mmCIF file of C-alpha atoms in Angstrom:
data_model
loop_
_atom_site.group_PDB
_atom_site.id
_atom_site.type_symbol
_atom_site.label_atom_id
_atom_site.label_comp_id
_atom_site.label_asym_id
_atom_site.label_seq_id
_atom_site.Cartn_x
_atom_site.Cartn_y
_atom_site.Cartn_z
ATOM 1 C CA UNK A 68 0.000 0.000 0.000
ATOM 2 C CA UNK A 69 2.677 2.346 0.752
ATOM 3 C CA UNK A 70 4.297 1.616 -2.576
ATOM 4 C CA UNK A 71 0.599 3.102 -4.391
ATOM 5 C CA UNK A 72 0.738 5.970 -1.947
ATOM 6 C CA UNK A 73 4.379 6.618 -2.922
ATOM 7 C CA UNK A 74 3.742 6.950 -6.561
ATOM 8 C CA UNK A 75 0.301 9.230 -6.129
ATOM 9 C CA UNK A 76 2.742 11.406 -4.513
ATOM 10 C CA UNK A 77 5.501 11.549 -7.275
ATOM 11 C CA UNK A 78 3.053 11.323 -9.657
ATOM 12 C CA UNK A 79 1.093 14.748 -8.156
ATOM 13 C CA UNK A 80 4.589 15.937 -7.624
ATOM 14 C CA UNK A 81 5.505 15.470 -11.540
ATOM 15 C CA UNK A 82 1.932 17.294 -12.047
ATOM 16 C CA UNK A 83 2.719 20.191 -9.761
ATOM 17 C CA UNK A 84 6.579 20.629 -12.134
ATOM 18 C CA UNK A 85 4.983 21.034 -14.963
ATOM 19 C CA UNK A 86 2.425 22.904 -14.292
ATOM 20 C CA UNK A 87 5.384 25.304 -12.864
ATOM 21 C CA UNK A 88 7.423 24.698 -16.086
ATOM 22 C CA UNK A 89 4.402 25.882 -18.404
ATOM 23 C CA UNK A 90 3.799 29.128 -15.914
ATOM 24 C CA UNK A 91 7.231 30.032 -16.079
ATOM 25 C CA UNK A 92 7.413 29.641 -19.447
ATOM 26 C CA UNK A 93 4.454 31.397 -20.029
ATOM 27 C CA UNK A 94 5.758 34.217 -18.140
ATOM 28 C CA UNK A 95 9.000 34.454 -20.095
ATOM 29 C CA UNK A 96 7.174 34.331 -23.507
ATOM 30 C CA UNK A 97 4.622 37.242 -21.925
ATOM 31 C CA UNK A 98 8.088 39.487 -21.067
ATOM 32 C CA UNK A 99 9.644 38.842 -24.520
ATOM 33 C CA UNK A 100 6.429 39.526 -26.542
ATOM 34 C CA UNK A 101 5.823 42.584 -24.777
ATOM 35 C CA UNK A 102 9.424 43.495 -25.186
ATOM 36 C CA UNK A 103 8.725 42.875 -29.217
ATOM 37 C CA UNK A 104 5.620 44.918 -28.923
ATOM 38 C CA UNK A 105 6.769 48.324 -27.165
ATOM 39 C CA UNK A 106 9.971 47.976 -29.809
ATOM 40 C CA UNK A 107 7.658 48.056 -32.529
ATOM 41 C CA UNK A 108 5.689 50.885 -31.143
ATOM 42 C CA UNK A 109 8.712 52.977 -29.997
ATOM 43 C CA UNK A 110 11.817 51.949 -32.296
ATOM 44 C CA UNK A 111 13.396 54.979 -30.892
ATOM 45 C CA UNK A 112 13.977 54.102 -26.847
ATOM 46 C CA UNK A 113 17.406 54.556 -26.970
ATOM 47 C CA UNK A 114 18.518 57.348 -28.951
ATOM 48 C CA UNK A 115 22.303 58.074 -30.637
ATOM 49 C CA UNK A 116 23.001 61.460 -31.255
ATOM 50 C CA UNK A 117 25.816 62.872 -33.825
ATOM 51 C CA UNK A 118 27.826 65.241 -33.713
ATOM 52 C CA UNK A 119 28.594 67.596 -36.803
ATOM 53 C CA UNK A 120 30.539 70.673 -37.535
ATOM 54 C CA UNK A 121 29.843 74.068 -35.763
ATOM 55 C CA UNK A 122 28.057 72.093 -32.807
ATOM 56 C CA UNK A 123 25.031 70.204 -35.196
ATOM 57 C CA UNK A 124 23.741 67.581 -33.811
ATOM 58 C CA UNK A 125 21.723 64.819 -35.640
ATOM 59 C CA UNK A 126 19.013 62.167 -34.164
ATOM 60 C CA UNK A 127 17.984 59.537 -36.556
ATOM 61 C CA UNK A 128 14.311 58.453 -35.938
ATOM 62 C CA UNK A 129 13.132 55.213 -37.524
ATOM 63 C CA UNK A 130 9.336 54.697 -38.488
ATOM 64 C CA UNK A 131 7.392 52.746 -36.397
ATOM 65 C CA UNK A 132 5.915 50.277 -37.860
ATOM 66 C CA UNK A 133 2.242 52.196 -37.968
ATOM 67 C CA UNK A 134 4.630 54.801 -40.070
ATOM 68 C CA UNK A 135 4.688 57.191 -37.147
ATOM 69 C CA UNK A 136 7.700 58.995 -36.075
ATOM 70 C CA UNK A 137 7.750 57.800 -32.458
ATOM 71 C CA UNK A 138 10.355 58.387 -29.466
ATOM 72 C CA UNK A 139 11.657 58.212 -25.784
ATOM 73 C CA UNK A 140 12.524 61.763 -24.484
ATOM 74 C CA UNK A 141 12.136 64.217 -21.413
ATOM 75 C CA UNK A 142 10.188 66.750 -19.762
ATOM 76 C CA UNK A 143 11.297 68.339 -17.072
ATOM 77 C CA UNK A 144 14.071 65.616 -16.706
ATOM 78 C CA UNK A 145 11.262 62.743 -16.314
ATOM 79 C CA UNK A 146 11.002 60.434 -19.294
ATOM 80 C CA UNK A 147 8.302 60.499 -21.721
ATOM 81 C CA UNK A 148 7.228 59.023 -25.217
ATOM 82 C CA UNK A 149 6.333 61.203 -27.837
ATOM 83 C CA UNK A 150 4.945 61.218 -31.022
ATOM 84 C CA UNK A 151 6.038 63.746 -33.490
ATOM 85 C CA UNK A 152 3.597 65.607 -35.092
ATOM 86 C CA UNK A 153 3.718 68.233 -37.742
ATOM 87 C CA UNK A 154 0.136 68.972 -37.845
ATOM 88 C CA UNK A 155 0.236 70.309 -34.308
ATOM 89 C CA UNK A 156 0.870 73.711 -33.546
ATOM 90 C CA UNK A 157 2.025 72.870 -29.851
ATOM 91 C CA UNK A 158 3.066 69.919 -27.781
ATOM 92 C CA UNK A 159 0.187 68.478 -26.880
ATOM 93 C CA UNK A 160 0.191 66.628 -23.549
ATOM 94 C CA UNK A 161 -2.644 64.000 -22.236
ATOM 95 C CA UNK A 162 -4.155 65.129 -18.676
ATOM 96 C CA UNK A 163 -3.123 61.707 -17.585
ATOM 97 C CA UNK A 164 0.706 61.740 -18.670
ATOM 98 C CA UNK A 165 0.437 65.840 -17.238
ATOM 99 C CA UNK A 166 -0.655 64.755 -13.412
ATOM 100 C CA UNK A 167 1.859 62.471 -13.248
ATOM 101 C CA UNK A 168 4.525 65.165 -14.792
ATOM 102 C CA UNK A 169 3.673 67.594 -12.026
ATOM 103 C CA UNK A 170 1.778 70.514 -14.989
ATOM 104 C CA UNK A 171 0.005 73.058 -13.860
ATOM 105 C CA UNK A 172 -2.881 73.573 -16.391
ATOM 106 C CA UNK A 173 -3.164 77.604 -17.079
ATOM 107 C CA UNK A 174 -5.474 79.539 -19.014
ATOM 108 C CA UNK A 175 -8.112 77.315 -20.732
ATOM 109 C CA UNK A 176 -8.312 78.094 -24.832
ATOM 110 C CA UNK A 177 -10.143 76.457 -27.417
ATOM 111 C CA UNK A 178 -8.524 74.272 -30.302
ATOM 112 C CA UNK A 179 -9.101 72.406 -33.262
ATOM 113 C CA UNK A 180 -8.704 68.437 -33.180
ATOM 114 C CA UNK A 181 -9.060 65.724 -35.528
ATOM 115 C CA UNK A 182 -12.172 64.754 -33.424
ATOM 116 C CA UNK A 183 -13.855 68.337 -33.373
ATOM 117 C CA UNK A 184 -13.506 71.723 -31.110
ATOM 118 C CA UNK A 185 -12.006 71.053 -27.587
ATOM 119 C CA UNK A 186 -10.795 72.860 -24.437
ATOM 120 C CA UNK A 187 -6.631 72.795 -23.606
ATOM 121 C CA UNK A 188 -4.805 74.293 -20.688
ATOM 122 C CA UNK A 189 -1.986 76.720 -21.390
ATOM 123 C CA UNK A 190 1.204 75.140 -20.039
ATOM 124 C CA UNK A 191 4.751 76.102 -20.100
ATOM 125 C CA UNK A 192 7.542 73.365 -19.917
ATOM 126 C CA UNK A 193 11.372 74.318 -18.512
ATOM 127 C CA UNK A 194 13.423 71.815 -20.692
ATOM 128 C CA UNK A 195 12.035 69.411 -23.307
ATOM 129 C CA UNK A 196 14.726 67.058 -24.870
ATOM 130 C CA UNK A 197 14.903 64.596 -27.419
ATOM 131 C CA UNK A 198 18.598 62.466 -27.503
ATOM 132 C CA UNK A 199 20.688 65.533 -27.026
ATOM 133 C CA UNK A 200 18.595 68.040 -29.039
ATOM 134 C CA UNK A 201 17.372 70.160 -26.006
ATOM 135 C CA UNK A 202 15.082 73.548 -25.892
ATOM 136 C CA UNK A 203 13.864 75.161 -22.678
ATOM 137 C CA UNK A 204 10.673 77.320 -22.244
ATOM 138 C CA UNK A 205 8.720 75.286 -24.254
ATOM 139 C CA UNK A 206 5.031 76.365 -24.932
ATOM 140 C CA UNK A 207 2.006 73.457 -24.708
ATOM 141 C CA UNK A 208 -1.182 72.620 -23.785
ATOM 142 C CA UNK A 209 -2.963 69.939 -21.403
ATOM 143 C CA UNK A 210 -5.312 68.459 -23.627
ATOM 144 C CA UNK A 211 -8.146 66.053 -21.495
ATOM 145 C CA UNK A 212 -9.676 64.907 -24.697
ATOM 146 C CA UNK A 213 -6.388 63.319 -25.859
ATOM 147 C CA UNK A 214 -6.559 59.862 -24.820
ATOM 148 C CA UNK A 215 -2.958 58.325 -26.161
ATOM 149 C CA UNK A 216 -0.020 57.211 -23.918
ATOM 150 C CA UNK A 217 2.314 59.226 -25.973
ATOM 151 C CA UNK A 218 3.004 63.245 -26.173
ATOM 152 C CA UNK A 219 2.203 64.569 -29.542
ATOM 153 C CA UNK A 220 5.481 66.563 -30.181
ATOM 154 C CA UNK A 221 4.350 69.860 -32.590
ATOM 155 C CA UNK A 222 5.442 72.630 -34.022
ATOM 156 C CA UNK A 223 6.567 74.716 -30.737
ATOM 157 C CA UNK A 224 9.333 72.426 -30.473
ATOM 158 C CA UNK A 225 9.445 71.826 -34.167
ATOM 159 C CA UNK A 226 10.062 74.857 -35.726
ATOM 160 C CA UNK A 227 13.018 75.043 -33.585
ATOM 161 C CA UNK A 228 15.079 72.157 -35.473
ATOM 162 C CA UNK A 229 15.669 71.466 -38.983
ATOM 163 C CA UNK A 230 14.233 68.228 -40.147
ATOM 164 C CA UNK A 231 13.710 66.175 -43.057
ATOM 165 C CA UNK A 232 12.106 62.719 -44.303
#
């Protein structure tokens, strides 16, 4: 009898393994697919910039894989993801990603979106950086009908670099 009991128990025991085998499998395919994922959404998380004559400096963006230009940077020194957009006047910053930046929402104005007429908040940002292409006193606007987890990055940071396609 003891010899039945003993292989229930390494047979529940061999269960119990692979049940553990598949979860931590599972969990290791589940960290490299995301991994994939946020790659393919944000080719740009780790940003090389170039050096030229008279002080240029050069950031190559690749496409992501939507076609949109989209990259890690900073506000404020905390990190952020934008998404550049030329069809924006400002940077344009979702009420979500501006709590947790610390942005005081100013002067409410109305503007033009995609989606209709909506209300922003005036906001004005010390340092915005992408790879080592910095500007400081950045104009923007809180905008609580933006629902994206990225920044779109307009023309008041725009218009301050040369870039092409």
């Amino acid at each position: 009898m003891s010899s039945e009991r003993e292989v229930r128990e390494q047979k529940r025991m061999g269960t119990t393994m692979q049940v553990l085998a598949w979860l931590v499998l599972l969990g290791l395919g589940v960290f490299y697919f995301s991994d994939v994922l946020d790659k393919q959404r944000n080719p740009n998380q780790q940003l090389q910039t170039r050096y030229g004559e008279q002080g240029l400096r050069e950031v190559v963006l690749q496409r992501n894989r939507f076609g949109h230009y989209v990259t890690s940077g900073e506000i404020n020194g905390k990190p952020v993801v934008f998404m550049l957009d030329t069809g924006a006047t400002g940077v344009a910053i979702p009420a979500d990603i501006a709590r947790r930046l610390e942005l005081r929402p100013g002067r409410a104005f109305p503007t033009q979106t995609a989606n209709g007429l909506s209300t922003s908040y005036a906001v004005r940002l010390d340092h915005v950086s992408v790879g080592d292409i910095q500007l400081r006193d950045v104009s923007a606007a809180i905008s609580p009908g933006l629902q994206t987890d990225e920044i779109l990055l307009g023309m008041s940071f725009l218009k301050h670099i040369e870039f092409t396609q």
